CSV table of C-alpha atoms in Angstrom, one decimal:
chain,number,residue,atom,x,y,z
A,1188,GLY,CA,-6.9,8.4,10.6
A,1189,ALA,CA,-3.3,7.9,11.6
A,1190,VAL,CA,-0.5,9.8,9.7
A,1191,VAL,CA,2.8,8.4,8.4
A,1192,SER,CA,5.4,10.7,7.1
A,1193,GLN,CA,8.5,10.0,5.0
A,1194,HIS,CA,11.6,12.1,4.6
A,1195,PRO,CA,12.9,13.1,2.1
A,1196,SER,CA,10.1,13.1,-0.4
A,1197,TRP,CA,12.6,12.9,-3.2
A,1198,VAL,CA,16.4,12.5,-3.5
A,1199,ILE,CA,18.9,12.5,-6.3
A,1200,CYS,CA,22.3,10.9,-5.6
A,1201,LYS,CA,25.4,9.8,-7.4
A,1202,SER,CA,26.1,6.2,-8.1
A,1203,GLY,CA,28.0,4.5,-5.3
A,1204,THR,CA,26.7,6.7,-2.5
A,1205,SER,CA,24.3,5.7,0.3
A,1206,VAL,CA,20.9,7.2,0.9
A,1207,LYS,CA,18.8,7.1,4.1
A,1208,ILE,CA,15.0,7.3,4.0
A,1209,GLU,CA,13.0,8.0,7.2
A,1210,CYS,CA,9.5,6.8,8.0
A,1211,ARG,CA,7.7,8.2,11.0
A,1212,SER,CA,4.3,7.4,12.5
A,1213,LEU,CA,3.3,10.9,13.7
A,1214,ASP,CA,0.4,10.2,16.0
A,1215,PHE,CA,0.5,6.6,16.9
A,1216,GLN,CA,3.0,3.9,17.9
A,1217,ALA,CA,3.9,1.6,15.1
A,1218,THR,CA,4.6,-1.9,16.2
A,1219,THR,CA,5.2,-3.0,12.7
A,1220,MET,CA,6.5,-1.1,9.7
A,1221,PHE,CA,6.8,-2.3,6.1
A,1222,TRP,CA,9.0,-1.1,3.2
A,1223,TYR,CA,7.8,-1.3,-0.4
A,1224,ARG,CA,9.4,-0.4,-3.7
A,1225,GLN,CA,7.4,0.6,-6.8
A,1226,PHE,CA,8.9,0.9,-10.2
A,1227,PRO,CA,7.2,3.1,-12.9
A,1228,LYS,CA,3.9,1.6,-14.1
A,1229,GLN,CA,4.2,-1.3,-11.7
A,1230,SER,CA,2.6,-2.4,-8.5
A,1231,LEU,CA,4.1,-2.2,-5.0
A,1232,MET,CA,6.5,-4.9,-4.1
A,1233,LEU,CA,7.2,-5.6,-0.4
A,1234,MET,CA,10.9,-5.4,0.5
A,1235,ALA,CA,10.9,-6.1,4.2
A,1236,THR,CA,8.9,-6.1,7.4
A,1237,SER,CA,10.4,-4.6,10.6
A,1238,ASN,CA,9.2,-4.8,14.2
A,1239,GLU,CA,10.5,-2.4,16.7
A,1240,GLY,CA,13.6,-3.6,18.4
A,1241,SER,CA,14.2,-6.6,16.2
A,1242,LYS,CA,15.9,-7.4,12.9
A,1243,ALA,CA,13.9,-6.9,9.8
A,1244,THR,CA,12.5,-9.8,7.8
A,1245,TYR,CA,13.4,-9.4,4.1
A,1246,GLU,CA,11.5,-10.8,1.2
A,1247,GLN,CA,13.1,-13.2,-1.1
A,1248,GLY,CA,15.4,-11.6,-3.6
A,1249,VAL,CA,15.9,-8.4,-1.5
A,1250,GLU,CA,19.5,-8.0,-0.4
A,1251,LYS,CA,19.6,-7.3,3.3
A,1252,ASP,CA,23.2,-5.9,3.1
A,1253,LYS,CA,22.2,-3.4,0.5
A,1254,PHE,CA,18.9,-2.3,2.0
A,1255,LEU,CA,19.6,-1.7,5.7
A,1256,ILE,CA,16.5,-1.3,7.8
A,1257,ASN,CA,16.5,0.0,11.4
A,1258,HIS,CA,13.4,0.2,13.5
A,1259,ALA,CA,14.9,1.6,16.7
A,1260,SER,CA,11.7,3.2,18.1
A,1261,LEU,CA,7.9,2.8,17.9
A,1262,THR,CA,7.7,5.9,15.7
A,1263,LEU,CA,10.7,5.6,13.4
A,1264,SER,CA,12.0,3.2,10.9
A,1265,THR,CA,14.8,4.0,8.4
A,1266,LEU,CA,15.8,2.4,5.1
A,1267,THR,CA,19.3,2.9,3.9
A,1268,VAL,CA,20.2,2.1,0.3
A,1269,THR,CA,23.9,1.4,0.4
A,1270,SER,CA,26.1,1.9,-2.6
A,1271,ALA,CA,23.2,3.0,-4.7
A,1272,HIS,CA,23.1,2.3,-8.5
A,1273,PRO,CA,20.8,3.5,-11.2
A,1274,GLU,CA,18.8,0.3,-11.1
A,1275,ASP,CA,17.9,1.2,-7.5
A,1276,SER,CA,16.0,4.3,-8.7
A,1277,SER,CA,12.4,3.8,-7.6
A,1278,PHE,CA,9.6,5.0,-5.5
A,1279,TYR,CA,10.1,3.8,-1.9
A,1280,ILE,CA,7.0,3.6,0.3
A,1281,CYS,CA,6.7,2.7,4.0
A,1282,SER,CA,3.6,1.7,5.9
A,1283,ALA,CA,2.9,1.3,9.6
A,1284,GLN,CA,0.5,-0.5,11.8
A,1285,GLY,CA,-0.4,0.2,15.4
A,1286,HIS,CA,-2.2,-1.8,18.0
A,1287,SER,CA,-5.4,0.3,17.7
A,1288,TYR,CA,-5.9,-0.2,14.0
A,1289,ASN,CA,-6.7,-3.0,11.6
A,1290,GLU,CA,-5.4,-1.3,8.6
A,1291,GLN,CA,-2.0,-0.1,7.5
A,1292,PHE,CA,-1.2,3.5,7.0
A,1293,PHE,CA,1.1,4.4,4.2
A,1294,GLY,CA,3.6,7.2,3.9
A,1295,PRO,CA,3.6,9.5,0.9
A,1296,GLY,CA,6.6,7.8,-0.6
A,1297,THR,CA,10.2,8.8,-1.4
A,1298,ARG,CA,11.3,9.0,-5.0
A,1299,LEU,CA,15.0,8.0,-5.4
A,1300,THR,CA,16.9,8.8,-8.5
A,1301,VAL,CA,20.5,7.5,-8.8
A,1302,LEU,CA,22.6,9.1,-11.5
M,511,ASP,CA,-1.6,-17.2,-1.1
M,512,ALA,CA,-5.1,-16.7,-2.4
M,513,LYS,CA,-5.0,-14.3,-5.4
M,514,THR,CA,-7.4,-11.6,-6.7
M,515,THR,CA,-8.2,-10.7,-10.3
M,516,GLN,CA,-9.3,-7.2,-11.2
M,517,PRO,CA,-9.8,-5.4,-14.6
M,518,ASN,CA,-6.8,-3.4,-15.6
M,519,SER,CA,-8.7,-0.2,-16.1
M,520,MET,CA,-12.1,1.4,-15.9
M,521,GLU,CA,-13.6,4.7,-16.8
M,522,SER,CA,-16.5,6.5,-15.2
M,523,ASN,CA,-18.2,9.8,-15.5
M,524,GLU,CA,-17.9,12.3,-12.8
M,525,GLU,CA,-20.8,12.3,-10.2
M,526,GLU,CA,-21.9,8.8,-11.2
M,527,PRO,CA,-21.6,5.6,-9.2
M,528,VAL,CA,-18.6,3.4,-9.9
M,529,HIS,CA,-18.6,-0.4,-9.3
M,530,LEU,CA,-15.1,-1.9,-9.2
M,531,PRO,CA,-15.1,-5.7,-9.3
M,532,CYS,CA,-12.7,-8.2,-7.8
M,533,ASN,CA,-12.6,-11.9,-8.2
M,534,HIS,CA,-11.1,-14.1,-5.5
M,535,SER,CA,-12.3,-17.6,-6.2
M,536,THR,CA,-9.7,-19.3,-4.0
M,537,ILE,CA,-10.4,-17.2,-0.9
M,538,SER,CA,-10.2,-19.0,2.4
M,539,GLY,CA,-12.7,-18.9,5.2
M,540,THR,CA,-10.6,-16.6,7.3
M,541,ASP,CA,-9.5,-14.2,4.5
M,542,TYR,CA,-10.8,-10.6,4.8
M,543,ILE,CA,-11.2,-8.6,1.6
M,544,HIS,CA,-9.3,-5.3,1.8
M,545,TRP,CA,-9.4,-2.4,-0.6
M,546,TYR,CA,-6.7,0.2,-0.9
M,547,ARG,CA,-6.2,2.9,-3.5
M,548,GLN,CA,-3.2,4.8,-4.7
M,549,LEU,CA,-3.5,8.3,-6.1
M,550,PRO,CA,-0.9,9.4,-8.6
M,551,SER,CA,2.6,9.9,-7.0
M,552,GLN,CA,1.3,9.0,-3.5
M,553,GLY,CA,1.4,6.1,-1.1
M,554,PRO,CA,-1.7,3.9,-1.0
M,555,GLU,CA,-4.5,4.6,1.4
M,556,TYR,CA,-7.0,2.3,3.1
M,557,VAL,CA,-10.5,2.3,1.7
M,558,ILE,CA,-12.5,-0.4,3.3
M,559,HIS,CA,-12.4,-4.1,4.3
M,560,GLY,CA,-14.9,-6.8,5.1
M,561,LEU,CA,-15.4,-10.5,5.7
M,562,THR,CA,-18.9,-11.7,4.8
M,563,SER,CA,-21.4,-8.9,5.2
M,564,ASN,CA,-21.6,-5.8,3.1
M,565,VAL,CA,-19.7,-2.8,4.7
M,566,ASN,CA,-20.2,0.9,4.4
M,567,ASN,CA,-18.0,3.8,5.4
M,568,ARG,CA,-17.6,7.4,4.5
M,569,MET,CA,-15.4,6.6,1.5
M,570,ALA,CA,-17.2,3.7,-0.1
M,571,SER,CA,-19.3,0.5,0.2
M,572,LEU,CA,-18.1,-3.0,-0.2
M,573,ALA,CA,-20.5,-5.6,-1.5
M,574,ILE,CA,-19.4,-9.2,-0.9
M,575,ALA,CA,-21.0,-12.1,-2.9
M,576,GLU,CA,-22.7,-14.8,-0.8
M,577,ASP,CA,-20.1,-17.4,-1.8
M,578,ARG,CA,-17.3,-14.8,-1.1
M,579,LYS,CA,-15.7,-15.6,-4.4
M,580,SER,CA,-16.1,-12.0,-5.6
M,581,SER,CA,-16.7,-8.6,-4.3
M,582,THR,CA,-17.4,-5.1,-5.6
M,583,LEU,CA,-16.2,-1.8,-4.3
M,584,ILE,CA,-18.8,0.9,-4.8
M,585,LEU,CA,-18.0,4.6,-5.0
M,586,HIS,CA,-21.4,6.2,-4.8
M,587,ARG,CA,-20.6,9.4,-6.5
M,588,ALA,CA,-17.3,9.6,-8.2
M,589,THR,CA,-15.3,12.8,-8.2
M,590,LEU,CA,-12.1,13.7,-10.0
M,591,ARG,CA,-10.2,13.1,-6.8
M,592,ASP,CA,-11.2,9.4,-7.0
M,593,ALA,CA,-9.0,8.8,-10.0
M,594,ALA,CA,-6.5,6.3,-8.7
M,595,VAL,CA,-5.4,2.7,-8.9
M,596,TYR,CA,-7.6,0.5,-6.7
M,597,TYR,CA,-6.2,-2.6,-5.2
M,598,CYS,CA,-8.2,-5.6,-3.9
M,599,ILE,CA,-6.2,-7.6,-1.4
M,600,LEU,CA,-6.9,-10.7,0.7
M,601,GLY,CA,-5.6,-10.9,4.2
M,602,THR,CA,-6.4,-11.2,7.9
M,603,ASN,CA,-8.2,-8.7,10.1
M,604,PHE,CA,-4.9,-7.5,11.5
M,605,GLY,CA,-2.9,-4.7,10.0
M,606,ASN,CA,0.4,-6.2,11.0
M,607,GLU,CA,0.6,-8.6,8.1
M,608,LYS,CA,2.3,-8.0,4.8
M,609,LEU,CA,0.1,-6.9,1.9
M,610,THR,CA,0.5,-8.5,-1.5
M,611,PHE,CA,-0.5,-5.9,-4.1
M,612,GLY,CA,-1.6,-7.1,-7.5
M,613,THR,CA,-1.8,-4.9,-10.5
M,614,GLY,CA,-5.1,-3.2,-9.4
M,615,THR,CA,-7.7,-1.3,-11.5
M,616,ARG,CA,-6.8,2.1,-12.8
M,617,LEU,CA,-9.9,4.2,-12.5
M,618,THR,CA,-10.2,7.2,-14.8
M,619,ILE,CA,-12.9,9.8,-14.0
M,620,ILE,CA,-14.3,11.7,-17.0
M,621,PRO,CA,-15.4,15.2,-16.2
């Protein structure tokens, strides 16, 4: 199957700083990428959908100015958490879909801890 | 959106078959039934999906009721590595749609 990577796998930052998380499709071109957030003991919640070269579509309740998504190429999408606060601490997971596949491929996740 | 209902948790002995149920009584005629699983501290991974007929792949089998209002994911011989949260999700046959994850079933494998 196709492989999706995320970097970093974990990050600790101070409150008020910004953090960038990368999501890469390693062996296929991802026309669509998704960003999810998962709090402890909870299920995944979709944050936004991004298509290469266009603006991301955010789910209701997700602040687009706080969670900046860039999908500049068919293999890379980035999520930037701006002015992070402790309540933003979570497990952030991306997924990607390519033309040749019917399923989504998920990255291993990035654990963000904001102090 | 059509929703799914799954038991919160299940236990099974190692090397025995596991049947994970999912109810989706409001499924539409075009909804596919997808199963993903999430191992601890990892992103989800695709398991299987189907529309009407039973499906088999190297990971599992999917048995779909004739009225499509329920389905069962079958792991033929559970191993400790199958301990995960299993999610049953309704959607199209295209991977470019957003997935709505429910609470899933936490499967514990007993050695």
